[in-house]
Amino acid sequence: MASEIIYEEVKFKNESSSSGTYSESAAAPKGKPIPHLSKSGRPSLLFTSMMALFLLLTISFLVAFIFYYQKYSQLLEEKKAIKHLTYTELNCTKDDSLIEDKVWSCCPKDWKPFSSHCYFISTDPASYNKSEEKCSSMGAHLMVIHSQEEQDFITKILDHKAAYYIGLSDPGRRQWRWVDQTPYNESATFWHPGEPNYNEEQCVAINYRRNGWGWNDVLCSGEQKSVCQMKKIYL
Ligand code: MMA
Ligand code: CA
């Protein structure tokens, strides 16, 4: 409020055309004081405040613009992804249940249903990252195995001569992580005898050896087949 008082003082003295204190300001021509300059010749508090406010508004506007622009682009990307995820054919079953209002549980064509999930066997070899990217582009992730039943279900339909990436990897220091963030439970693992055996092998593939199906740590750059997993679609 003090700033307004100062400003009005300036104006009043100007109109009265008295030379006053303002003619002494260095840059101002005689009798024509510059309104936004205070007695000292420095910008007045009001002017400075207005400039600060303007700057603040500009910054706020820019921040808001960037924020909404990013949100909008994200939305567009998601829409694109959803369009991409529209499966042309679903295979659905009505699960046996005594409850009347049953729902259809579906898997896309070429995906295999098991329990509450659908599985896709990708037969063209790719690195671990490329394999996971491919699953991701289909709304899935590399397969996660938490039980003997899951392990048995998938191995029954895999080729004995091939290795398949599963969604298990080590970001460092032999800390095994599932791609879906579910906890790694040491007591529900299916490593081949002697595996994992090399610190540089930070990704896991499932393959068949004389003792049966099991997990082996492998180099993530190696090109392997893979298995994708996603939740069943309920209609
Ligand atoms: C290969 C490779 C390793 C695996 C051993 C087992 C020679 O390396 O697949 O990941 O542990 O075979 O002998
Ligand atoms: Ca190994």
XYZ file of N, CA, C and O in Angstrom, residues 3 22 33 105 206 208:
24
model
N 3.456 1.624 -1.662
C 3.884 1.827 -3.043
C 2.890 2.728 -3.788
O 3.290 3.589 -4.541
N 11.774 16.170 -8.588
C 11.963 15.206 -9.681
C 12.860 15.688 -10.787
O 13.501 14.905 -11.437
N 9.121 14.315 -15.159
C 9.602 13.128 -14.441
C 8.989 11.862 -15.043
O 7.862 11.875 -15.515
N -14.257 -65.137 -20.031
C -12.835 -64.817 -19.899
C -12.169 -65.130 -21.237
O -12.351 -66.211 -21.794
N 14.402 -70.054 -20.052
C 13.979 -71.395 -19.648
C 14.328 -72.325 -20.817
O 14.082 -71.975 -21.978
N 15.415 -76.774 -21.920
C 15.351 -78.195 -21.556
C 16.756 -78.779 -21.518
O 17.547 -78.576 -22.436
